[in-house]
Short mmCIF file of C-alpha atoms in Angstrom, two decimals:
data_model
loop_
_atom_site.label_atom_id
_atom_site.label_comp_id
_atom_site.label_asym_id
_atom_site.label_seq_id
_atom_site.Cartn_x
_atom_site.Cartn_y
_atom_site.Cartn_z
CA MET A 1 3.02 8.45 -39.22
CA GLU A 2 3.07 4.92 -37.82
CA LYS A 3 3.29 4.74 -34.05
CA LYS A 4 6.52 3.15 -32.80
CA GLY A 5 6.29 0.71 -29.94
CA ALA A 6 8.80 0.38 -27.13
CA VAL A 7 9.51 -2.07 -24.33
CA TYR A 8 10.75 -0.86 -20.95
CA LEU A 9 12.53 -3.52 -18.91
CA ILE A 10 11.76 -2.30 -15.39
CA GLY A 11 13.16 -3.58 -12.13
CA ALA A 12 10.35 -3.61 -9.56
CA GLY A 13 12.77 -3.88 -6.65
CA PRO A 14 12.76 -6.34 -3.75
CA GLY A 15 9.12 -5.96 -2.64
CA ASP A 16 8.64 -2.81 -0.57
CA PRO A 17 6.73 -0.50 -2.95
CA GLY A 18 8.61 2.46 -1.48
CA LEU A 19 11.77 1.11 -3.10
CA PHE A 20 10.30 1.26 -6.62
CA THR A 21 11.99 3.93 -8.73
CA LEU A 22 10.39 7.20 -9.79
CA LYS A 23 11.25 6.53 -13.43
CA GLY A 24 9.64 3.10 -13.26
CA LYS A 25 6.46 4.71 -11.88
CA ARG A 26 6.38 7.30 -14.68
CA VAL A 27 6.60 4.59 -17.32
CA LEU A 28 3.95 2.46 -15.63
CA GLU A 29 1.56 5.40 -15.66
CA LYS A 30 1.75 5.71 -19.44
CA ALA A 31 2.20 2.05 -20.44
CA GLU A 32 -0.46 0.43 -22.61
CA VAL A 33 0.64 -3.11 -21.77
CA VAL A 34 2.03 -4.35 -18.43
CA VAL A 35 3.80 -7.71 -18.49
CA TYR A 36 4.65 -8.74 -14.94
CA ASP A 37 6.29 -11.49 -12.91
CA ARG A 38 5.27 -13.41 -9.80
CA LEU A 39 7.19 -11.30 -7.29
CA VAL A 40 5.75 -7.96 -8.39
CA GLY A 41 3.40 -6.73 -5.64
CA ASP A 42 -0.11 -5.36 -6.01
CA GLU A 43 0.95 -1.94 -4.70
CA ILE A 44 3.33 -1.50 -7.62
CA LEU A 45 0.79 -2.80 -10.13
CA SER A 46 -1.72 -0.28 -8.78
CA MET A 47 0.58 2.51 -9.98
CA ALA A 48 0.00 1.46 -13.58
CA ASN A 49 -2.38 3.00 -16.09
CA PRO A 50 -5.72 1.37 -15.14
CA ASP A 51 -6.67 1.10 -18.81
CA ALA A 52 -3.54 -0.92 -19.65
CA GLU A 53 -3.61 -4.57 -20.64
CA PHE A 54 -2.17 -6.63 -17.77
CA ILE A 55 -0.46 -9.91 -18.67
CA TYR A 56 0.88 -12.24 -15.96
CA VAL A 57 3.92 -14.29 -17.00
CA GLY A 58 5.13 -15.34 -13.55
CA LYS A 59 7.40 -18.26 -12.86
CA ALA A 60 7.57 -20.42 -9.78
CA SER A 61 9.67 -23.51 -9.33
CA SER A 62 8.56 -26.00 -12.02
CA ARG A 63 5.47 -23.87 -12.82
CA HIS A 64 5.64 -21.32 -15.61
CA ALA A 65 2.72 -19.22 -16.86
CA LEU A 66 4.73 -18.70 -20.05
CA SER A 67 8.12 -20.03 -21.11
CA GLN A 68 10.93 -17.54 -21.66
CA ASP A 69 10.65 -17.97 -25.43
CA GLU A 70 6.94 -17.19 -25.23
CA ILE A 71 7.63 -14.10 -23.12
CA ASN A 72 10.19 -12.88 -25.65
CA ALA A 73 7.72 -13.37 -28.49
CA LEU A 74 4.95 -11.61 -26.52
CA LEU A 75 7.10 -8.53 -25.91
CA ALA A 76 8.06 -8.33 -29.58
CA GLU A 77 4.44 -8.80 -30.68
CA LYS A 78 3.17 -5.94 -28.49
CA ALA A 79 6.01 -3.67 -29.58
CA ALA A 80 5.22 -4.46 -33.24
CA GLN A 81 1.66 -3.28 -32.57
CA GLY A 82 3.05 0.12 -31.58
CA LYS A 83 2.36 -0.40 -27.89
CA ILE A 84 4.25 1.09 -24.95
CA VAL A 85 5.11 -2.03 -22.93
CA ALA A 86 6.19 -2.08 -19.27
CA ARG A 87 8.00 -5.35 -18.59
CA LEU A 88 8.05 -5.59 -14.79
CA LYS A 89 10.57 -7.89 -13.13
CA GLY A 90 11.26 -8.42 -9.45
CA GLY A 91 14.58 -6.98 -8.30
CA ASP A 92 16.77 -5.78 -11.17
CA PRO A 93 16.16 -6.97 -14.76
CA PHE A 94 19.86 -7.50 -15.46
CA LEU A 95 20.65 -9.49 -12.31
CA PHE A 96 19.46 -13.06 -12.88
CA GLY A 97 16.31 -11.55 -14.35
CA ARG A 98 16.91 -12.69 -17.93
CA GLY A 99 16.52 -9.06 -18.96
CA GLY A 100 19.59 -9.37 -21.15
CA GLU A 101 17.95 -12.18 -23.14
CA GLU A 102 14.77 -10.17 -23.64
CA ALA A 103 16.73 -7.07 -24.65
CA LEU A 104 18.77 -9.00 -27.23
CA TYR A 105 15.62 -10.60 -28.65
CA LEU A 106 14.02 -7.18 -29.09
CA LYS A 107 17.22 -5.66 -30.52
CA GLU A 108 17.55 -8.41 -33.12
CA ARG A 109 14.00 -7.71 -34.32
CA GLY A 110 14.43 -3.97 -34.48
CA HIS A 111 12.25 -3.01 -31.52
CA ARG A 112 13.17 -0.12 -29.26
CA PHE A 113 13.81 -0.94 -25.61
CA GLU A 114 15.04 0.80 -22.49
CA VAL A 115 16.29 -0.59 -19.19
CA ILE A 116 15.15 0.90 -15.88
CA PRO A 117 17.25 -0.69 -13.14
CA GLY A 118 15.66 -1.80 -9.90
CA ILE A 119 17.03 -2.05 -6.37
CA THR A 120 18.31 -5.59 -6.17
CA SER A 121 17.17 -7.93 -3.44
CA ALA A 122 20.79 -9.09 -3.09
CA ILE A 123 21.60 -5.88 -1.22
CA ALA A 124 18.24 -4.48 -0.08
CA VAL A 125 16.90 -7.65 1.56
CA PRO A 126 19.94 -8.18 3.81
CA ALA A 127 19.82 -4.45 4.67
CA TYR A 128 16.20 -4.78 5.84
CA ALA A 129 17.29 -7.74 7.97
CA GLY A 130 20.04 -5.65 9.58
CA ILE A 131 22.86 -7.24 7.56
CA PRO A 132 25.23 -4.96 5.62
CA VAL A 133 26.74 -6.99 2.78
CA THR A 134 30.07 -5.22 3.32
CA HIS A 135 31.62 -3.83 6.49
CA ARG A 136 35.18 -2.63 6.92
CA ASP A 137 35.71 -4.78 10.03
CA ALA A 138 34.27 -7.91 8.43
CA THR A 139 34.75 -7.88 4.64
CA SER A 140 35.20 -5.61 1.66
CA SER A 141 34.27 -8.15 -1.01
CA LEU A 142 30.89 -9.38 -2.19
CA ALA A 143 29.73 -11.99 -4.67
CA ILE A 144 26.16 -12.46 -5.90
CA ILE A 145 25.52 -15.98 -7.14
CA THR A 146 22.55 -17.78 -8.62
CA GLY A 147 21.25 -20.49 -6.34
CA HIS A 148 19.48 -22.17 -9.24
CA GLU A 149 22.38 -24.29 -10.43
CA LYS A 150 21.32 -27.89 -10.03
CA PRO A 151 23.37 -30.60 -8.28
CA GLY A 152 24.93 -33.07 -10.69
CA LYS A 153 25.49 -30.54 -13.46
CA GLN A 154 28.37 -31.81 -15.59
CA GLU A 155 30.23 -28.51 -15.75
CA SER A 156 29.50 -25.90 -13.09
CA SER A 157 29.58 -22.21 -13.96
CA ILE A 158 30.27 -21.44 -10.29
CA HIS A 159 33.90 -21.37 -9.18
CA TRP A 160 33.40 -22.86 -5.73
CA GLN A 161 37.05 -22.79 -4.76
CA GLU A 162 37.37 -19.05 -5.37
CA LEU A 163 34.05 -18.31 -3.70
CA ALA A 164 34.79 -20.36 -0.62
CA SER A 165 38.23 -18.94 0.01
CA GLY A 166 38.41 -15.59 -1.79
CA ILE A 167 35.15 -13.67 -1.20
CA GLY A 168 33.97 -12.29 2.14
CA THR A 169 30.18 -12.11 1.70
CA LEU A 170 28.24 -14.46 -0.54
CA VAL A 171 24.63 -13.76 -1.51
CA PHE A 172 22.72 -16.55 -3.24
CA LEU A 173 19.46 -15.75 -4.97
CA MET A 174 16.76 -18.39 -5.57
CA GLY A 175 18.76 -21.05 -3.73
CA VAL A 176 16.67 -22.46 -0.87
CA GLU A 177 15.87 -25.68 -2.72
CA ASN A 178 19.61 -26.17 -3.34
CA LEU A 179 20.74 -25.08 0.11
CA GLU A 180 22.34 -28.38 1.08
CA PHE A 181 24.24 -28.45 -2.23
CA ILE A 182 25.47 -24.87 -1.64
CA CYS A 183 26.59 -25.51 1.95
CA ASP A 184 28.34 -28.78 1.09
CA ASN A 185 30.27 -27.15 -1.76
CA LEU A 186 31.40 -24.21 0.33
CA ILE A 187 32.56 -26.43 3.19
CA SER A 188 34.28 -28.94 0.90
CA HIS A 189 36.15 -26.10 -0.83
CA GLY A 190 37.52 -24.64 2.38
CA ARG A 191 34.88 -22.39 4.00
CA GLU A 192 34.66 -22.86 7.77
CA PRO A 193 31.57 -24.89 8.80
CA SER A 194 30.96 -22.30 11.55
CA THR A 195 30.52 -19.50 8.99
CA PRO A 196 27.27 -17.58 9.79
CA VAL A 197 24.35 -17.93 7.37
CA ALA A 198 21.02 -16.13 7.19
CA LEU A 199 17.98 -16.93 5.07
CA ILE A 200 15.60 -14.01 4.52
CA ARG A 201 12.10 -14.69 3.22
CA TRP A 202 9.70 -11.94 2.05
CA GLY A 203 12.53 -9.46 2.55
CA THR A 204 11.66 -5.73 2.85
CA LEU A 205 8.00 -6.60 3.51
CA PRO A 206 6.18 -6.57 6.87
CA ARG A 207 5.96 -10.37 6.80
CA GLN A 208 9.75 -10.69 6.51
CA GLN A 209 11.14 -13.85 8.12
CA VAL A 210 14.78 -14.49 8.97
CA LEU A 211 16.35 -17.81 9.86
CA SER A 212 19.97 -17.78 11.05
CA GLY A 213 22.53 -20.51 11.54
CA THR A 214 25.86 -21.70 10.19
CA LEU A 215 26.95 -23.62 7.13
CA GLU A 216 26.96 -26.83 9.16
CA ASN A 217 23.49 -26.50 10.73
CA ILE A 218 21.35 -24.24 8.55
CA VAL A 219 19.97 -27.12 6.43
CA LYS A 220 18.74 -28.87 9.58
CA ARG A 221 17.17 -25.65 10.84
CA VAL A 222 15.35 -25.09 7.54
CA LYS A 223 13.86 -28.59 7.71
CA GLU A 224 12.89 -28.25 11.38
CA SER A 225 11.17 -24.89 10.83
CA ALA A 226 9.65 -25.80 7.43
CA PHE A 227 11.17 -22.61 6.05
CA GLN A 228 9.88 -22.10 2.50
CA PRO A 229 11.29 -20.33 -0.57
CA PRO A 230 11.69 -17.80 -2.04
CA ALA A 231 14.47 -16.41 0.12
CA VAL A 232 17.82 -14.65 -0.11
CA ILE A 233 20.77 -16.55 1.38
CA VAL A 234 23.60 -14.55 2.97
CA VAL A 235 26.87 -16.27 3.93
CA GLY A 236 29.62 -14.49 5.83
CA GLU A 237 30.72 -12.78 9.03
CA VAL A 238 28.46 -9.78 8.29
CA VAL A 239 25.49 -11.92 9.36
CA LYS A 240 26.63 -11.48 12.98
CA LEU A 241 25.88 -7.73 12.72
CA ARG A 242 22.17 -8.50 12.55
CA GLU A 243 22.08 -8.77 16.36
CA GLU A 244 22.89 -5.05 16.63
CA LEU A 245 21.51 -3.66 13.35
CA ASN A 246 18.12 -5.37 13.20
CA TRP A 247 16.17 -2.13 12.74
CA LEU A 248 13.01 -3.27 10.94
CA GLU A 249 11.85 -5.94 13.36
CA SER A 250 12.22 -3.55 16.30
CA GLN A 251 9.53 -1.23 14.91
CA PRO A 252 6.48 -0.85 17.19
CA LEU A 253 3.99 -2.46 14.77
CA TRP A 254 6.38 -5.13 13.52
CA GLY A 255 4.58 -8.36 12.66
CA LYS A 256 1.12 -6.88 13.24
CA ARG A 257 -1.50 -7.24 10.51
CA VAL A 258 -3.81 -4.21 10.37
CA VAL A 259 -6.92 -4.26 8.18
CA ILE A 260 -7.88 -0.93 6.60
CA THR A 261 -11.53 -0.68 5.61
CA ARG A 262 -11.73 2.92 4.40
CA ALA A 263 -12.06 3.74 0.70
CA ARG A 264 -8.88 3.01 -1.25
CA ALA A 265 -8.61 6.61 -2.44
CA GLN A 266 -8.44 7.78 1.18
CA ALA A 267 -6.34 4.97 2.62
CA SER A 268 -2.86 6.08 1.55
CA GLN A 269 -2.04 8.06 4.71
CA LEU A 270 -3.07 5.22 7.00
CA VAL A 271 -1.29 2.61 4.86
CA GLU A 272 1.95 4.60 4.85
CA ARG A 273 1.87 5.25 8.59
CA ILE A 274 1.30 1.57 9.39
CA ARG A 275 4.18 0.56 7.11
CA ASP A 276 6.42 3.24 8.59
CA LEU A 277 5.77 1.67 11.99
CA GLY A 278 6.71 -1.78 10.70
CA GLY A 279 3.19 -3.20 10.38
CA GLN A 280 1.50 -4.99 7.51
CA ALA A 281 -1.25 -2.77 6.13
CA ILE A 282 -3.94 -4.96 4.60
CA GLU A 283 -6.18 -2.92 2.33
CA PHE A 284 -9.73 -4.22 2.37
CA PRO A 285 -11.86 -1.22 1.39
CA SER A 286 -15.44 -1.84 2.45
CA ILE A 287 -16.66 1.34 0.79
CA LYS A 288 -16.10 3.38 -2.29
CA ILE A 289 -17.04 7.02 -2.68
CA GLU A 290 -19.65 7.49 -5.39
CA LYS A 291 -20.39 11.04 -6.47
CA GLU A 292 -24.05 11.93 -6.93
CA LYS A 293 -25.05 11.80 -10.58
CA ASN A 294 -27.30 14.83 -10.31
CA LEU A 295 -25.63 17.84 -8.71
CA ALA A 296 -28.11 20.43 -10.01
CA ALA A 297 -28.87 21.53 -6.44
CA LEU A 298 -25.19 22.33 -5.88
CA HIS A 299 -24.94 24.34 -9.09
CA ASN A 300 -28.10 26.24 -8.13
CA ALA A 301 -26.37 27.09 -4.85
CA PHE A 302 -23.35 28.33 -6.79
CA GLN A 303 -25.58 30.77 -8.68
CA ASN A 304 -26.68 32.27 -5.36
CA ILE A 305 -23.49 31.71 -3.41
CA GLY A 306 -23.44 35.30 -2.11
CA GLN A 307 -26.57 34.74 -0.02
CA TYR A 308 -24.87 32.26 2.31
CA ASP A 309 -23.39 33.26 5.65
CA TRP A 310 -21.73 29.90 6.34
CA ILE A 311 -20.51 26.83 4.46
CA VAL A 312 -19.88 23.85 6.76
CA PHE A 313 -17.80 20.94 5.46
CA THR A 314 -18.00 17.62 7.30
CA SER A 315 -15.54 15.58 5.19
CA ILE A 316 -12.63 15.90 2.83
CA ASN A 317 -14.73 14.21 0.13
CA ALA A 318 -17.23 17.07 0.32
CA VAL A 319 -14.40 19.60 -0.05
CA ASP A 320 -12.96 17.83 -3.11
CA ILE A 321 -16.28 17.49 -4.92
CA PHE A 322 -17.49 20.99 -3.97
CA PHE A 323 -14.43 22.71 -5.42
CA ALA A 324 -14.17 20.46 -8.47
CA GLU A 325 -17.77 21.40 -9.35
CA SER A 326 -17.25 25.07 -8.49
CA ARG A 327 -14.41 25.25 -11.03
CA GLN A 328 -16.70 23.81 -13.69
CA ALA A 329 -19.27 26.47 -12.76
CA GLY A 330 -16.68 29.21 -13.24
CA LEU A 331 -16.31 30.15 -9.57
CA ASP A 332 -13.11 30.77 -7.66
CA ILE A 333 -12.26 31.63 -4.06
CA ARG A 334 -13.10 35.32 -4.60
CA ASP A 335 -16.75 34.31 -4.88
CA LEU A 336 -16.60 33.03 -1.29
CA GLN A 337 -15.58 36.42 0.09
CA GLY A 338 -17.46 37.20 3.28
CA ILE A 339 -18.69 33.63 3.82
CA LYS A 340 -17.52 31.95 7.01
CA LEU A 341 -16.23 28.37 6.75
CA GLY A 342 -16.53 25.49 9.19
CA ALA A 343 -14.61 22.20 9.08
CA ILE A 344 -15.39 19.15 11.17
CA GLY A 345 -11.75 18.26 11.80
CA PRO A 346 -8.11 18.97 10.98
CA ALA A 347 -8.01 16.87 7.79
CA THR A 348 -10.98 18.76 6.34
CA ARG A 349 -9.50 22.05 7.55
CA ASP A 350 -6.20 21.30 5.84
CA LYS A 351 -8.00 20.60 2.55
CA LEU A 352 -9.51 24.10 2.73
CA LEU A 353 -6.26 25.74 3.79
CA ALA A 354 -4.54 24.15 0.78
CA ARG A 355 -7.00 26.07 -1.41
CA GLY A 356 -6.02 29.37 0.20
CA LEU A 357 -9.10 29.61 2.41
CA ARG A 358 -9.22 30.59 6.06
CA VAL A 359 -11.33 28.31 8.26
CA ASP A 360 -13.32 30.05 10.96
CA VAL A 361 -14.43 27.04 13.02
CA VAL A 362 -12.76 23.69 13.77
CA PRO A 363 -14.11 21.93 16.87
CA GLU A 364 -12.02 20.12 19.45
CA ASP A 365 -14.49 17.23 19.26
CA TYR A 366 -14.34 16.11 15.62
CA ARG A 367 -17.99 15.17 15.08
CA ALA A 368 -21.33 16.86 14.51
CA GLU A 369 -21.84 17.49 18.23
CA GLY A 370 -18.47 19.23 18.39
CA ILE A 371 -19.08 21.58 15.51
CA LEU A 372 -22.54 22.41 16.88
CA LYS A 373 -20.95 23.37 20.18
CA GLU A 374 -18.62 25.77 18.37
CA LEU A 375 -21.42 27.24 16.23
CA ARG A 376 -23.93 27.70 19.06
CA ASP A 377 -23.01 31.31 19.79
CA ARG A 378 -22.10 32.18 16.19
CA ILE A 379 -25.22 31.23 14.24
CA LYS A 380 -27.91 33.84 14.19
CA PRO A 381 -31.60 33.23 13.34
CA GLY A 382 -32.28 33.91 9.69
CA GLN A 383 -28.73 33.19 8.51
CA TRP A 384 -28.20 30.93 5.50
CA ILE A 385 -26.01 27.86 5.84
CA LEU A 386 -24.80 25.67 2.96
CA LEU A 387 -24.18 22.11 4.09
CA PRO A 388 -22.58 20.00 1.31
CA ARG A 389 -22.28 16.45 2.64
CA ALA A 390 -22.76 12.70 2.20
CA ARG A 391 -26.09 11.07 1.61
CA GLY A 392 -26.99 9.02 4.67
CA ALA A 393 -25.08 11.20 7.16
CA ARG A 394 -26.61 11.75 10.61
CA SER A 395 -29.34 14.39 10.72
CA ILE A 396 -28.33 15.97 14.04
CA LEU A 397 -26.35 18.77 12.36
CA PRO A 398 -29.00 20.17 9.94
CA ASP A 399 -31.85 19.51 12.38
CA THR A 400 -30.17 21.44 15.19
CA LEU A 401 -29.20 24.35 12.93
CA ARG A 402 -32.80 24.66 11.74
CA ARG A 403 -34.03 24.54 15.33
CA TRP A 404 -31.82 27.55 16.00
CA GLY A 405 -33.66 29.44 13.28
CA ALA A 406 -31.10 29.13 10.48
CA HIS A 407 -31.99 28.38 6.86
CA VAL A 408 -30.06 25.20 5.98
CA ASN A 409 -29.50 24.08 2.39
CA GLU A 410 -28.39 20.48 2.79
CA ILE A 411 -26.98 19.16 -0.49
CA TYR A 412 -25.88 15.58 -1.04
CA LEU A 413 -22.62 15.37 -3.00
CA TYR A 414 -21.77 11.70 -2.64
CA GLN A 415 -22.50 8.51 -0.82
CA ALA A 416 -20.33 5.75 0.59
CA ILE A 417 -21.46 2.49 -0.99
CA ALA A 418 -20.29 -1.07 -0.42
CA ALA A 419 -17.18 -1.98 -2.37
CA SER A 420 -18.07 -4.29 -5.24
CA GLN A 421 -14.68 -5.96 -5.62
CA VAL A 422 -12.76 -7.38 -2.70
CA SER A 423 -9.85 -9.77 -2.36
CA GLN A 424 -11.28 -13.23 -1.74
CA ALA A 425 -8.02 -14.38 -0.13
CA THR A 426 -8.09 -11.45 2.30
CA LEU A 427 -11.78 -12.04 2.97
CA LYS A 428 -11.08 -15.66 3.98
CA ASN A 429 -8.24 -14.57 6.25
CA ILE A 430 -10.40 -11.95 7.96
CA ILE A 431 -13.27 -14.39 8.56
CA ALA A 432 -10.75 -16.89 9.97
CA GLY A 433 -9.44 -14.22 12.35
CA ASN A 434 -5.94 -14.23 10.83
CA MET A 435 -5.48 -10.52 11.51
CA ASP A 436 -4.42 -8.50 14.55
CA TYR A 437 -6.37 -5.26 14.18
CA LEU A 438 -9.50 -4.27 12.28
CA THR A 439 -9.82 -0.49 11.82
CA PHE A 440 -12.99 1.48 11.17
CA THR A 441 -12.84 5.17 10.28
CA SER A 442 -16.56 5.88 9.79
CA SER A 443 -19.95 4.33 10.39
CA SER A 444 -20.22 3.54 6.67
CA THR A 445 -17.02 1.48 6.77
CA VAL A 446 -18.61 -0.59 9.55
CA SER A 447 -22.01 -1.19 7.95
CA ASN A 448 -20.60 -2.00 4.54
CA PHE A 449 -17.89 -4.23 6.01
CA VAL A 450 -20.66 -6.27 7.64
CA LYS A 451 -22.48 -6.52 4.29
CA ILE A 452 -19.31 -7.90 2.69
CA ILE A 453 -18.27 -10.49 5.29
CA GLY A 454 -21.76 -11.37 6.49
CA ALA A 455 -23.29 -10.60 9.89
CA GLU A 456 -23.08 -14.28 10.80
CA ASN A 457 -19.26 -14.07 10.78
CA ILE A 458 -18.91 -11.20 13.26
CA ALA A 459 -19.10 -13.36 16.39
CA GLY A 460 -16.20 -15.50 15.17
CA LEU A 461 -13.85 -12.50 15.23
CA LYS A 462 -14.26 -11.86 18.96
CA GLY A 463 -11.14 -12.74 20.88
CA LYS A 464 -9.11 -13.12 17.67
CA VAL A 465 -9.08 -9.65 16.11
CA LYS A 466 -9.04 -6.35 18.00
CA VAL A 467 -11.45 -3.71 16.68
CA ALA A 468 -10.18 -0.11 16.62
CA CYS A 469 -12.56 2.80 15.91
CA ILE A 470 -11.72 6.40 15.06
CA GLY A 471 -14.42 7.90 17.29
CA PRO A 472 -17.49 7.28 19.43
CA VAL A 473 -20.04 7.50 16.59
CA THR A 474 -18.16 4.86 14.63
CA ALA A 475 -17.76 2.79 17.79
CA ASP A 476 -21.50 2.92 18.47
CA THR A 477 -22.20 1.67 14.95
CA ALA A 478 -19.67 -1.14 15.42
CA ARG A 479 -21.33 -2.24 18.67
CA GLU A 480 -24.78 -2.10 17.06
CA ASN A 481 -23.45 -4.52 14.44
CA GLY A 482 -22.17 -7.00 17.00
CA PHE A 483 -18.50 -6.02 17.34
CA ASN A 484 -16.61 -5.69 20.58
CA VAL A 485 -14.82 -2.35 20.37
CA ASP A 486 -11.38 -2.86 21.93
CA ILE A 487 -9.73 0.44 20.99
CA LEU A 488 -11.21 3.92 20.72
CA ALA A 489 -9.11 6.86 19.51
CA GLN A 490 -8.95 9.79 21.93
CA GLU A 491 -8.36 12.17 19.02
CA TYR A 492 -10.73 11.39 16.16
CA THR A 493 -8.09 11.41 13.42
CA ILE A 494 -5.93 8.87 11.59
CA ASN A 495 -2.99 9.76 13.82
CA GLY A 496 -5.22 9.43 16.86
CA LEU A 497 -6.33 5.98 15.73
CA LEU A 498 -2.73 4.84 15.30
CA GLU A 499 -1.73 6.28 18.66
CA ALA A 500 -4.53 4.27 20.26
CA ILE A 501 -3.32 1.06 18.58
CA LEU A 502 0.25 1.74 19.72
CA ALA A 503 -1.00 2.38 23.26
CA ASP A 504 -2.77 -0.99 23.12
CA LEU A 505 0.52 -2.63 22.19
#
């Protein structure tokens, strides 16, 4: 049976990846082809099937990667090949997104399509700027208008008279370049020159910028501030509510750019917390976790698992790999009966608890010295300890345990290696010091970060970027590599690191 293709016209929303729909994410995960526009962010693209074919068709003013006719033909071609196509558009595909044209083109050629609406920037962007587009004390009517209509057009599709006098809130999309034309038309057709106006650039994102004024002065303010498109334009009395409802820009990390150097697979919690606090989380993973190719030593340990008195986990990576391999070996938690478990910190402990295991030891000081302090009176000479961990980790833990008379089977499960692919644009910004905070969550993130940016560039960051470290071991490594450590977490966890940054603010 011949495979039938389908095209999904998906609204990617206004920018904040948290506003992307669950259905859109499900389709992205199975799509074989992803056709995307300029305003679709990397975070949303990262949700897609990594094996998909990615095709950029973005449009900027006077610069098109592909014309609309070429995009239509591309979608039909991929559908004819039996492909599942995700057509990603900023905002909503049926609101000035030309989704209707693409849908009709596909329909006429017999290709199946579906529409997955997106949260439109016309409503979401003003909301993130503290502007409700309707309010019972200000207006109960709203019009959304294209700002693309060019001055001098022989017959306008915009009814300026009705807009100026009959609608409370006006939202213009893609209209910054025509702002003077828009303001002149509204004033000449009866709108008060003192009517409030707000321009919102990069709406819903941590770099959001808002410029306010009135119909009579906003053009001058745009020129004076060199305010650049793209932006959403809001006209109406509701703009005044921004003074009281400006919730996003009052967040504690608002406007702060925080670089995250930990492996991408582990960064999600830190990224989300920074965004929740209003900051811009800049992912620049300096390491990636590479599992050891030969894990024969671990599988030998599985065969004799009953001989061990303790298993001590020093990272969540070790927990994940250990239990993934144990499943392949046919073990389950019953085989760990009678074995005591140690975890270096709460994140590692929680990984074990999620697997239905009780953890016997979690130190207050989340490092090797802390767990040794807790184990000092528990480890007996002659006991067997399994220590699954990272290659290159400090030797203080196994060395001390052996000195106490324990038999330690130290098995390397993975290593943190330097990331091979980094954003060149982000790299340039970091070297230039165009960041506020640089976070390190392990010694390996420090050493590999230095390999990526070059040791000769460390001195240039001093006084420009504050360095925040998750604990003293990481801080020592940072200092050894030439960094000034400005912030040190009191609790050696992600939450502790963020609390320390907030305290610095």
